Coordinates of C-alpha atoms in Angstrom, one line a residue:
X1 CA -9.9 17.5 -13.8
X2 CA -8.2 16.5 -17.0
X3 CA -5.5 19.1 -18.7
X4 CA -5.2 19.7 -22.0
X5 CA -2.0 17.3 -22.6
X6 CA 0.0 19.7 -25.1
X7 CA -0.2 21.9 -22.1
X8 CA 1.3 19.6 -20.1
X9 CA 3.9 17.8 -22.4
X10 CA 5.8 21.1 -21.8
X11 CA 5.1 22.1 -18.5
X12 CA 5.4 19.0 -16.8
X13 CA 9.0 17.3 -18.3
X14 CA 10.7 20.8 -18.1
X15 CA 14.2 19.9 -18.0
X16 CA 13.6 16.5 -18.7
X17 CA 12.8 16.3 -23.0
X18 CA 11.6 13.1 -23.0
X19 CA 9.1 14.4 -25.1
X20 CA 10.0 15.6 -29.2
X21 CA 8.8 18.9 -30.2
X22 CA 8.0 20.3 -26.5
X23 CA 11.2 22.3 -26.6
X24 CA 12.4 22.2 -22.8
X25 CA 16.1 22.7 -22.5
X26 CA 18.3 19.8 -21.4
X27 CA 19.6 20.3 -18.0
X28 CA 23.1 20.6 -17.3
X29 CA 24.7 17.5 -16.6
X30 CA 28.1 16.4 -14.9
X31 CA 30.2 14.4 -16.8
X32 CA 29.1 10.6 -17.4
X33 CA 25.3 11.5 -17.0
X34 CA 22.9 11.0 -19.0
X35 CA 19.4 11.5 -19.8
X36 CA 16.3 9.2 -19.3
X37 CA 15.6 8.8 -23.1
X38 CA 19.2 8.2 -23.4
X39 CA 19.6 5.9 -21.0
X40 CA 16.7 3.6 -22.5
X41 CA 15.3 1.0 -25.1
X42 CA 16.3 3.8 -27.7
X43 CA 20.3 2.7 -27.7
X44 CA 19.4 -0.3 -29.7
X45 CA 19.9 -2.6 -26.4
X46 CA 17.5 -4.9 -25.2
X47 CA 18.8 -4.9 -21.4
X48 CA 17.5 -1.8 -20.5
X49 CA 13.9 -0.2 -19.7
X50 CA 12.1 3.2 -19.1
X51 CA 9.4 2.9 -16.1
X52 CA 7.2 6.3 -15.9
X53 CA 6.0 6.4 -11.6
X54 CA 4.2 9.2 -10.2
X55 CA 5.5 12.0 -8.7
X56 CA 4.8 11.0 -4.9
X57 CA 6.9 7.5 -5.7
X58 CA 10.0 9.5 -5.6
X59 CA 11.2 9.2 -2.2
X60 CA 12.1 12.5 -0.8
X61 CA 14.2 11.3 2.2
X62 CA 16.3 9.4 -0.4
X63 CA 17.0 6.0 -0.7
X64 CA 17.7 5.3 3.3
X65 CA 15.4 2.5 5.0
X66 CA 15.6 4.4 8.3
X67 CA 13.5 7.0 6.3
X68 CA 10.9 5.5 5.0
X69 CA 12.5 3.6 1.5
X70 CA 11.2 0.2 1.4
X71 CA 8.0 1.1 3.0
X72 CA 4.7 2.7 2.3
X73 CA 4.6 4.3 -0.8
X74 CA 7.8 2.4 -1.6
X75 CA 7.2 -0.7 -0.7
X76 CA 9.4 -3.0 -2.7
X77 CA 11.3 -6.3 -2.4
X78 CA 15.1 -5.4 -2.2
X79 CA 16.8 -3.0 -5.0
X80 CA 19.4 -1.4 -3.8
X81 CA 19.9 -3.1 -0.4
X82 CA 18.8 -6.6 0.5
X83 CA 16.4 -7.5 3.3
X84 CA 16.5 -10.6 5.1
X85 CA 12.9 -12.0 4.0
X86 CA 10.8 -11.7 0.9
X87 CA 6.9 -11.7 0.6
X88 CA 6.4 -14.8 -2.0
X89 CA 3.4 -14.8 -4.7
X90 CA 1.4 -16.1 -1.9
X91 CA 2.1 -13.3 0.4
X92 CA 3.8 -15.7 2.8
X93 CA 7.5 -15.4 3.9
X94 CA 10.4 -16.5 1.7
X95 CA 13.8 -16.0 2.3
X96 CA 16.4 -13.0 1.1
X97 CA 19.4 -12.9 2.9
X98 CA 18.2 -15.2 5.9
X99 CA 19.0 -19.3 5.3
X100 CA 17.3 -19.8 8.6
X101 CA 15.0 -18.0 11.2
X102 CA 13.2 -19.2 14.4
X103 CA 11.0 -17.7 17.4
X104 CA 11.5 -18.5 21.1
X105 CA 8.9 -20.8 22.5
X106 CA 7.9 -17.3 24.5
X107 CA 8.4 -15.2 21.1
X108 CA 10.8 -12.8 22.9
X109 CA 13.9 -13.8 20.8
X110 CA 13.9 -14.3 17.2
X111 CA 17.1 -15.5 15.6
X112 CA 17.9 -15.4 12.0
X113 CA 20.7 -17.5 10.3
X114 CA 22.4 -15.2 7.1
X115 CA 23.7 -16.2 3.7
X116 CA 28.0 -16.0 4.1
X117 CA 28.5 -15.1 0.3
X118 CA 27.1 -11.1 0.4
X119 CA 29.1 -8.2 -0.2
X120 CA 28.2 -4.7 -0.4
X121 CA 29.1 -2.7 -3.7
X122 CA 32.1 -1.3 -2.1
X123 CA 33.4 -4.5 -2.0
X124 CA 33.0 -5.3 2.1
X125 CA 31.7 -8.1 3.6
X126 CA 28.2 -7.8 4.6
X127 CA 28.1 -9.3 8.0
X128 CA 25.3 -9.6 11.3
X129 CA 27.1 -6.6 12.7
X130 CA 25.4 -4.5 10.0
X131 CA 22.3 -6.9 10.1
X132 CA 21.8 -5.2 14.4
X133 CA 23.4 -2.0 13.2
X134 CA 20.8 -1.9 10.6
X135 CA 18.1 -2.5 12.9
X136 CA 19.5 -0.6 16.1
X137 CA 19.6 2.5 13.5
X138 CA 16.1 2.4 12.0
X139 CA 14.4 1.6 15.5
X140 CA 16.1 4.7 16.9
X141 CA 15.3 7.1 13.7
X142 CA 12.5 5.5 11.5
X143 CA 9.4 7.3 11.2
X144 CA 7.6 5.3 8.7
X145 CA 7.6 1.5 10.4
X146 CA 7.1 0.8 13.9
X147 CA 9.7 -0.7 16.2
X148 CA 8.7 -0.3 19.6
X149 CA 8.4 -3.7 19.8
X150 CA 11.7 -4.2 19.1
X151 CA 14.5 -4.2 22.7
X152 CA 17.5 -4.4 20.2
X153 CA 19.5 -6.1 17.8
X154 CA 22.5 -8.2 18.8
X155 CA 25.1 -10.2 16.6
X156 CA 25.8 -13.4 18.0
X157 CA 28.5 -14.2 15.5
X158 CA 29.1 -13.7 12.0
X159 CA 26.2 -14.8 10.2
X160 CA 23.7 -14.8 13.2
X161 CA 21.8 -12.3 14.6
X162 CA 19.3 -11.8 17.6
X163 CA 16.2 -9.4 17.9
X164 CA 15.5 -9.5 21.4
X165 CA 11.9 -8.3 21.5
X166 CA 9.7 -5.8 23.6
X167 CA 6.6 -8.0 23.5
X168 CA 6.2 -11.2 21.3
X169 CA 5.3 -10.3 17.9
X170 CA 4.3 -13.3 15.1
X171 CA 4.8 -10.9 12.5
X172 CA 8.3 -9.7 12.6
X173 CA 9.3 -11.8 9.1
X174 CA 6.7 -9.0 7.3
X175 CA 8.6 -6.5 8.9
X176 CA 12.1 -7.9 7.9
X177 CA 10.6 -7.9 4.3
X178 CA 10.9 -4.4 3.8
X179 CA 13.5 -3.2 5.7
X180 CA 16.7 -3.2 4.1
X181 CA 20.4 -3.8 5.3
X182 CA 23.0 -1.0 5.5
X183 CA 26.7 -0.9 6.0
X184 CA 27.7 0.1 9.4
X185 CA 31.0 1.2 7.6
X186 CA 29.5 3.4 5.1
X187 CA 26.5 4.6 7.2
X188 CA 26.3 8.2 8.1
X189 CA 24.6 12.0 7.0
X190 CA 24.0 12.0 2.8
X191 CA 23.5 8.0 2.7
X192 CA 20.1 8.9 1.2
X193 CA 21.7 10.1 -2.3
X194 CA 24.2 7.9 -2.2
X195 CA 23.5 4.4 -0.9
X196 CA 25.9 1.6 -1.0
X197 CA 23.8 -1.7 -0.6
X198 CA 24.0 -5.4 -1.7
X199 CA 20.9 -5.4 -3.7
X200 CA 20.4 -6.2 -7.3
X201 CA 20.7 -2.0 -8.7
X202 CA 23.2 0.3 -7.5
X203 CA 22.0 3.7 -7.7
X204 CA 23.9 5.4 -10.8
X205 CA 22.4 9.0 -11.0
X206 CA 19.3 10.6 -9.0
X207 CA 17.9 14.0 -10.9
X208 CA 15.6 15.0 -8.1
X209 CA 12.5 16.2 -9.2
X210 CA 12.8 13.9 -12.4
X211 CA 14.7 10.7 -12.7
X212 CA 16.6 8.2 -11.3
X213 CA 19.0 5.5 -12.8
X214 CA 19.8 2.0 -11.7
X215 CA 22.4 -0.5 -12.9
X216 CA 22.6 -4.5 -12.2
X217 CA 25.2 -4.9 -9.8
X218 CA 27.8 -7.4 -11.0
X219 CA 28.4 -8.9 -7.4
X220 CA 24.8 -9.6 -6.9
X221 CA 24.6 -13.1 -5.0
X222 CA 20.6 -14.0 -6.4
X223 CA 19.5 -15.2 -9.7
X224 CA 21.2 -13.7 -12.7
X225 CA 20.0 -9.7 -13.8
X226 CA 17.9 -10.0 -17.3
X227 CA 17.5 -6.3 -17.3
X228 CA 20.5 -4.1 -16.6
X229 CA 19.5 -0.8 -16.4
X230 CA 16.7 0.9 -15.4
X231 CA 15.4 4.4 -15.4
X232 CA 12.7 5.6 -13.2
X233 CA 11.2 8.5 -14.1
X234 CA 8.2 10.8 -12.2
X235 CA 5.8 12.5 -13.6
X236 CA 2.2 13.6 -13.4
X237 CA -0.5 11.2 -14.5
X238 CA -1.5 13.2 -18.2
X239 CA 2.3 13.7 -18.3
X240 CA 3.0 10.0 -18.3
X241 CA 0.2 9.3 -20.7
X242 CA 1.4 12.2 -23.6
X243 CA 4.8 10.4 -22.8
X244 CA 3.4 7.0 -23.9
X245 CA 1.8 8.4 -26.8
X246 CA 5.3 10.2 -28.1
X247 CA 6.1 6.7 -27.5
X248 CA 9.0 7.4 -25.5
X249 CA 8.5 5.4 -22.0
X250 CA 8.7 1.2 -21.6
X251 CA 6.1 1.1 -19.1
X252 CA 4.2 4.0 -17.2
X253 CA 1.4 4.3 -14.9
X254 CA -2.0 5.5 -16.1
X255 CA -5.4 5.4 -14.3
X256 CA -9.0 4.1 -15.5
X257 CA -9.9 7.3 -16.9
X258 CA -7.5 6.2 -19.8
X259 CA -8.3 2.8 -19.8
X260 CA -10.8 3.2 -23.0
X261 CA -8.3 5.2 -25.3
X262 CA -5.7 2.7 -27.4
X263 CA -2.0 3.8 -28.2
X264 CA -0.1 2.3 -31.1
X265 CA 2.6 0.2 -29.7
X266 CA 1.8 -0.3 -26.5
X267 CA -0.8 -2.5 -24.6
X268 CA -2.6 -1.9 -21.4
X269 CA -1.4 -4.4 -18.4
X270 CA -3.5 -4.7 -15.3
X271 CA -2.7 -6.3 -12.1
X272 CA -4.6 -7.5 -9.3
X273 CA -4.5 -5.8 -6.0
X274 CA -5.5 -5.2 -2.5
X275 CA -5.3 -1.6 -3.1
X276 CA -8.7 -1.0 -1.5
X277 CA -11.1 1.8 -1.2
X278 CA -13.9 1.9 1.7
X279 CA -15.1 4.0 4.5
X280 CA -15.4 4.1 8.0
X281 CA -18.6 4.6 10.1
X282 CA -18.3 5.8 13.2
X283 CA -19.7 3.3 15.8
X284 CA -20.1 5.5 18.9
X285 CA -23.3 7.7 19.8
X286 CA -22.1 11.4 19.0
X287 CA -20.9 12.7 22.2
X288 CA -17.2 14.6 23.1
X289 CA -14.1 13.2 24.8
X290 CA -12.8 14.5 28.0
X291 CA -10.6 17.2 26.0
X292 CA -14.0 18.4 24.3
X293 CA -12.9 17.0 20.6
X294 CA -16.2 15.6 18.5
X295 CA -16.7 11.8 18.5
X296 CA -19.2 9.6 17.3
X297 CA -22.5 9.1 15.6
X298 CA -26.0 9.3 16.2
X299 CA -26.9 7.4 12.8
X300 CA -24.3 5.1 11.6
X301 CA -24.0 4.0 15.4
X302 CA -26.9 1.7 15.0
X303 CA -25.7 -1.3 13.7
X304 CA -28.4 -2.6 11.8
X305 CA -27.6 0.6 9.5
X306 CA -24.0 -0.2 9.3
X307 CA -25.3 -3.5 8.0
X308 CA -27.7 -2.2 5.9
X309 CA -25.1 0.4 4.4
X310 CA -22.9 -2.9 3.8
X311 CA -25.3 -4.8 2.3
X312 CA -27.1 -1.8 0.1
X313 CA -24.0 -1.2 -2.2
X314 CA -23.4 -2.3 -5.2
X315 CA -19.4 -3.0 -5.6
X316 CA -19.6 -4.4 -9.2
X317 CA -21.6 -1.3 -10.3
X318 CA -18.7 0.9 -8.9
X319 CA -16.4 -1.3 -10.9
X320 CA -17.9 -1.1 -14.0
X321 CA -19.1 2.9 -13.6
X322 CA -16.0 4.0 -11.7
X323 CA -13.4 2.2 -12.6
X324 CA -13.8 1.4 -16.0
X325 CA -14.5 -2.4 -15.4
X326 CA -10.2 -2.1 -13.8
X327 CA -11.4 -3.5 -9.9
X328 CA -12.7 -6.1 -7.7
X329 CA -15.1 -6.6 -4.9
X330 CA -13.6 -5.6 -2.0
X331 CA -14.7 -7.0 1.8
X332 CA -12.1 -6.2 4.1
X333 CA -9.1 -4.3 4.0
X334 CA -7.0 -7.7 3.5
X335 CA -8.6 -9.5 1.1
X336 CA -7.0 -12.5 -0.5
X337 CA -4.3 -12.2 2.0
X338 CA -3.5 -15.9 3.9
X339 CA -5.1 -14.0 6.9
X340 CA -8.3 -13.2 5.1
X341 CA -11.8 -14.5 6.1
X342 CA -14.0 -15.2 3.4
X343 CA -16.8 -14.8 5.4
X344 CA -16.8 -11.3 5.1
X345 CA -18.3 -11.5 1.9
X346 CA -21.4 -10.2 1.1
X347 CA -23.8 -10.2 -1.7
X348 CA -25.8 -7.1 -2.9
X349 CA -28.9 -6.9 -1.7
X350 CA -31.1 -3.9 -1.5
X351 CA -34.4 -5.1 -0.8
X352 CA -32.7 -6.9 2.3
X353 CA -30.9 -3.6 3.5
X354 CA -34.1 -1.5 3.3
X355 CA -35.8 -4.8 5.5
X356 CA -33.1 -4.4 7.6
X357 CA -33.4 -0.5 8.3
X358 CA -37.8 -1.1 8.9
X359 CA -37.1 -3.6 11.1
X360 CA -34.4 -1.2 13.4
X361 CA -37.1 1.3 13.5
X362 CA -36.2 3.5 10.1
X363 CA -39.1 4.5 8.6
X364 CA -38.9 6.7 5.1
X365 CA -40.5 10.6 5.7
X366 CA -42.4 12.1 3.1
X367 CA -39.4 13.0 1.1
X368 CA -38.0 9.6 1.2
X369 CA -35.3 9.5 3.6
X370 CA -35.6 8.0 6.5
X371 CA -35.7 8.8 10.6
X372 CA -36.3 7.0 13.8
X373 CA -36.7 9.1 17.0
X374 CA -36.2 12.4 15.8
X375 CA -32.6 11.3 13.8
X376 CA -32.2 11.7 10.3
X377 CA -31.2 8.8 7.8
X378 CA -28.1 10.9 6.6
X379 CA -24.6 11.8 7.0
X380 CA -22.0 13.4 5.2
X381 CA -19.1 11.6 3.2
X382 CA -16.0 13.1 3.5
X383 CA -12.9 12.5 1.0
X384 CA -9.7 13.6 -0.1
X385 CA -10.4 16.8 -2.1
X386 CA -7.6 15.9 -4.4
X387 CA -8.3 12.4 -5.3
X388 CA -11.2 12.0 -8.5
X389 CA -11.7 8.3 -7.8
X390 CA -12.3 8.5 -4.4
X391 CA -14.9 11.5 -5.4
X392 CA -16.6 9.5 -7.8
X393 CA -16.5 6.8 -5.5
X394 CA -18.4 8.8 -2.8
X395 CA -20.7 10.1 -5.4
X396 CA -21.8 6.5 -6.3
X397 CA -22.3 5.6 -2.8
X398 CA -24.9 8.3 -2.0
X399 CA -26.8 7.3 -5.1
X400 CA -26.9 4.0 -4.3
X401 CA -28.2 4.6 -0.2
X402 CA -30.8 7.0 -1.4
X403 CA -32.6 4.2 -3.1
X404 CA -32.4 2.8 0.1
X405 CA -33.8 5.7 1.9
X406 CA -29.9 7.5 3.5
X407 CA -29.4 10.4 2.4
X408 CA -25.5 10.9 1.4
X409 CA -23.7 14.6 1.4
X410 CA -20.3 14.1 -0.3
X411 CA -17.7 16.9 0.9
X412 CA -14.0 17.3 -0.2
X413 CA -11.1 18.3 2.5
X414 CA -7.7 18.6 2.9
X415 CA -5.9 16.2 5.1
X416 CA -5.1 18.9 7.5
X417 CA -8.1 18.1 9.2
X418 CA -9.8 14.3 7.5
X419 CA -8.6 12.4 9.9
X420 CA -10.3 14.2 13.4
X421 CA -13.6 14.6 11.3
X422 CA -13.5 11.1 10.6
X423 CA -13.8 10.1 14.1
X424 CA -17.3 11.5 13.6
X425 CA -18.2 11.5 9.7
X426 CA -17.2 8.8 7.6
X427 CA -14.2 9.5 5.2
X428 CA -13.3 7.6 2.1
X429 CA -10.5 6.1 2.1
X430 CA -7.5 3.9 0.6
X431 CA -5.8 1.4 2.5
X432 CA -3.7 -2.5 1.9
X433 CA -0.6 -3.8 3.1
X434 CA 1.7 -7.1 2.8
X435 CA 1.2 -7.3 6.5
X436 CA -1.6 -8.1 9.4
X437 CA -0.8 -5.0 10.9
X438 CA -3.0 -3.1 8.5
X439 CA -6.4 -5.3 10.2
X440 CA -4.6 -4.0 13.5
X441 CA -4.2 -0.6 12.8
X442 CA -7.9 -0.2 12.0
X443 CA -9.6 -2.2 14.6
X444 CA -7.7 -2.3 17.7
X445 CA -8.4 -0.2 20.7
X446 CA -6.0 2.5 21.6
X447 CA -5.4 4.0 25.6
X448 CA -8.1 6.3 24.7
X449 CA -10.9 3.3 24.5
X450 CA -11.4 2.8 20.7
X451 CA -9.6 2.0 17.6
X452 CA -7.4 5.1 16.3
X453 CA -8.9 5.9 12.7
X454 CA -12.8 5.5 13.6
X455 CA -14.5 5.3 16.8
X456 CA -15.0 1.1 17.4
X457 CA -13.7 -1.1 20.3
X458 CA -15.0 -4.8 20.6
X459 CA -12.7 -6.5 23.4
X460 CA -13.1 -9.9 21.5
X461 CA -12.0 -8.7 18.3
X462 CA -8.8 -6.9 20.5
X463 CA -7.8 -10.3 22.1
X464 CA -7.5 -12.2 19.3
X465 CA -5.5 -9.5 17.9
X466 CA -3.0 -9.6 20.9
X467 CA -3.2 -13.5 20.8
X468 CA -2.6 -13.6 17.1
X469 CA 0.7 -11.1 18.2
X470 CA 2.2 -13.6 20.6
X471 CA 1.3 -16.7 18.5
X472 CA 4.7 -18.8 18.0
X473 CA 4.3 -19.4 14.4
X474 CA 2.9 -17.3 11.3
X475 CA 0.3 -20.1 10.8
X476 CA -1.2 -20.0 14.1
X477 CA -1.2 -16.5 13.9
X478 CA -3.4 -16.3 10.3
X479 CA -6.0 -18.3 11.9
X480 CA -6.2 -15.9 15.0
X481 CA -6.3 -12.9 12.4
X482 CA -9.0 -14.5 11.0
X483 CA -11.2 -15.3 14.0
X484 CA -10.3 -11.5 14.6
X485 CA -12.6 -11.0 11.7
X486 CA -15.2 -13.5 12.9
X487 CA -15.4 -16.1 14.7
X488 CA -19.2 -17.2 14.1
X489 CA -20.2 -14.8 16.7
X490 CA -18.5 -11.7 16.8
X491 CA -16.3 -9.8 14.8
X492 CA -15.9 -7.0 12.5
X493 CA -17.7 -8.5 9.1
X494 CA -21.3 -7.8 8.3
X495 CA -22.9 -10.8 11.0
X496 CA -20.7 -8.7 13.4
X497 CA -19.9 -5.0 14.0
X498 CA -19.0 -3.8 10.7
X499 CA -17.7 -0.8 12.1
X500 CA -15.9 0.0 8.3
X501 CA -17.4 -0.7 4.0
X502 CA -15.0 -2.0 2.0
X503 CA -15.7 -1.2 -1.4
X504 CA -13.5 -1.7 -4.5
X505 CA -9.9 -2.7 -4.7
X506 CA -8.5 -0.5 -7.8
X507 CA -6.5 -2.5 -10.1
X508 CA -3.1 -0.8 -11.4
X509 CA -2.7 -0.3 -15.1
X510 CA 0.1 0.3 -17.1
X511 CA 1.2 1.4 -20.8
X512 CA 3.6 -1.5 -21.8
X513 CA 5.4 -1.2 -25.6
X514 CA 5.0 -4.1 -27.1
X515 CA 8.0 -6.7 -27.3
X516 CA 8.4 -5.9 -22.7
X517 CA 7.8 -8.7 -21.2
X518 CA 6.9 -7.6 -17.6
X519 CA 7.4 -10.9 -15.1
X520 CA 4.3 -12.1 -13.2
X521 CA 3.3 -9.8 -10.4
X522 CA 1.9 -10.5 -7.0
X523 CA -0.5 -8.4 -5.6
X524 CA 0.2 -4.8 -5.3
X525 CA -0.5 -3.0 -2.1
X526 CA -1.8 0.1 -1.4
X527 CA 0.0 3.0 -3.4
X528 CA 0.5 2.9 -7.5
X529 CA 4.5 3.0 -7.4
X530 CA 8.0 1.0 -6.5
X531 CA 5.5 -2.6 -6.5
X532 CA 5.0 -2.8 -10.1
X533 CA 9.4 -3.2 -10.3
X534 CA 9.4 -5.6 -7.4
X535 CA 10.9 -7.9 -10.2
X536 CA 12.0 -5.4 -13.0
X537 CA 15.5 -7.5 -13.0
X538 CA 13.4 -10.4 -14.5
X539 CA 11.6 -8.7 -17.2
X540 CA 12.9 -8.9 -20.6
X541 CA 12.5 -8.1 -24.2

């Protein structure tokens, strides 16, 4: 729900006053720091920009790979420190700091070639010693990315390094895309708040809780820095918007509830992504595991009603009613990705999906919902309690099945305890990543005999997995993602299992004054935050 936005102009940028006439004090700052609104557009300079994130973009942990910076919420392509690949527009590898990289014949041993002319801010060298420190340190510590796949991290020489491998793994460029290089020199307890990197920013001033600040670093070895300073600043989504209208932010977030209201001086920018939405029906007959936790389905395990449910929704319609027209079609949880299968696809069709569910045996009762064998055509539709789109989302789908004949209850929770109901109800939920791992994580079978978010386990669908894992080359492996998916007789998409609904993926929207010229993006992953400045450097006025 909506607040009133004079209530929150002042509540939430206390200590902040970006915002004239909501009367928040200043806080007290150290010599040489300055505020967002002074560090902006307003000082007359056209090198400098204001970007409004949310409030769960600012990473707590600071701005330390080993703790999550660089991944999840903040994915980004390198800032503050530089990572050895890049994702390209494509979403295939390009190169950072690498000049060269190659995989055994085995895929136990990749070795990566580095650029010679890098030096951290403080001057040093940066080297392939801090390349396998780097790596040694987040395999040991991180608990965002996984490593276990990684042995260790060895410097051969100066500019080379090894990553002697656990198990072959195709995918290890996505993974160098997002990790970050530290200085083995400069490492240690506090580097959060004050990282020394190679990137394109150095980190100027951090206001936790409110801002940060980022300046062009003079030394940086890429293409030249258009835009020298930039100021991130979190805030709530109504506080970002009453921001934009006082018309003092560059760019902020906003969602498709504002999408229909028009601010003088700005423009609304949206960008593709593969931010998706969908839900996951468990595939398993209801039934308990050996430690007596809840598993499984009675209803959605049949799956001619998966198929049915797949087929019976109307994704443009959720577009157009939930997301303000700001979406698109969504079919798998990596859509447009290289490793995407078109053939998941599928085209609305009701009368089909209720031809579907007769022939399977579910026949409509007298109050319109359907049974077979005593079992109700209905289950209830669990979603984040604090997330509106994903509500309305799950509201849209249970009017759409009942014309079908499934009855849909929609139920908020918490976290605390989404993710062991959904190994029996489906939950709603939001998923997309620059990286096959995401189709992995979804869809592979664990030790305990089915995939880890959903009850599902097809050993076809897990060997192509593994095969696409040990493939040599990225290219090989796309194709064996893809056969994953299907492979004209089994897989995961609606001729197959289609064990989860992919609904809508959520285009993100921005207020942009007019005169920014925000670069062409590539498409965002899951999470509305650090993507959007993936190129901030080559924005300009």
């Amino acid at each position: 729900m909506k607040k009133r936005l004079l209530t929150i102009c002042c509540a939430a940028v206390l200590g902040v006053s970006l915002l004239a006439g909501c009367g928040s004090p200043e806080p007290e700052r150290k010599e040489g720091e300055e505020g967002a609104w002074e560090a902006g557009i307003s000082d007359g300079t056209k090198d400098s920009v204001i970007v409004v994130m949310g409030p769960t973009s600012e990473p707590e942990a600071g701005f330390d790979p080993a703790y999550g910076w660089g991944a999840g919420e903040h994915v980004h392509e390198p800032l503050i420190q530089s990572t050895l690949t890049v994702t390209k527009a494509d979403l295939s590898i390009g190169y950072d700091l690498a000049t060269d990289m190659k995989a055994s014949e085995d895929g136990m041993t990749w070795t990566v070639t580095i650029r010679e002319d890098v030096k951290f801010t403080d001057g040093e060298p940066l080297t392939a010693e801090d390349v396998a420190f780097t790596y040694n340190t987040v395999k040991e510590t991180s608990s965002v990315n996984d490593f276990t796949m990684l042995q260790e991290a060895v410097a051969v020489d100066g500019t080379t390094v090894e990553f002697r491998m656990n198990q072959p793994y195709s995918i290890w460029p996505y993974t160098m895309a997002v990790v970050g290089i530290v200085p083995e020199h400069a490492y240690g307890p506090g580097y959060g708040e004050h990282p020394v990197g190679s990137g394109r920013y150095m980190l100027k001033q951090w206001d936790k809780g409110q801002q940060i600040i980022l300046e062009a670093n003079p030394d940086y070895y890429g293409d030249e820095i258009h835009m020298k300073r930039v100021t991130v600043v979190f805030m709530e989504e109504d506080a970002a918007f009453a921001t934009v209208r006082a018309g003092q932010a560059d760019l902020a977030y906003t969602a498709a509830s504002y999408a229909d209201q028009s601010v003088d001086g700005y423009e609304l920018l949206s960008f593709e992504t593969v931010d998706n939405r969908g839900f996951n029906l468990p595939a398993v007959p209801a039934g308990k595991r050996a430690d007596g936790f809840e598993i499984g389905n009675d209803f959605t395990s049949d799956v001619q009603v998966r198929r049915a449910v797949n087929m019976g929704l109307d994704r443009q319609e959720m577009i157009e009613n939930v997301l303000n027209g700001y979406g698109t079609p969504a079919y798998s949880v990596c859509d447009k990705m290289p490793w995407y299968n078109e053939e998941a696809e599928v085209a609305y069709d009701p009368e089909k999906a209720a031809e579907i569910l007769d022939e399977a045996g579910w026949k409509e009762g007298k109050d319109g919902i359907r049974e077979k064998d005593g079992v109700r055509a209905a289950f209830t539709l669990l979603y984040p309690a604090s997330d509106s789109v994903r509500q309305a989302l799950a509201a849209d789908t249970g009017n759409q099945l009942k014309e079908i004949g499934i009855e849909v209850t929609i139920e908020g929770v918490g976290w605390d305890t989404a993710y062991d109901r959904a190994q029996a109800e489906p939950l709603m939920w939001g998923w997309g990543a620059h990286s096959p791992m995401e189709l992995y994580n979804i869809y592979h079978t664990l030790e305990e005999g089915t995939a880890g978010y959903s009850p599902y386990a097809n050993e076809s669908v897990d060997t192509y997995m593994d095969e696409a894992l040990a493939a040599s080359d990225l290219e090989t492996s796309y194709e064996l993602w893809k056969k994953a998916q299907w492979d004209g007789s089994s897989g995961i998409i609606q001729e197959g299992d289609i064990p989860w609904i992919w609904l809508v993926n959520i285009d993100h929207l921005y207020w942009s004054r007019e005169g920014l010229k925000v670069a062409k993006q590539k498409l965002h992953p899951h999470g509305h935050g650090w993507s959007i400045v993936n190129n901030v450097d080559q924005w300009s006025w």
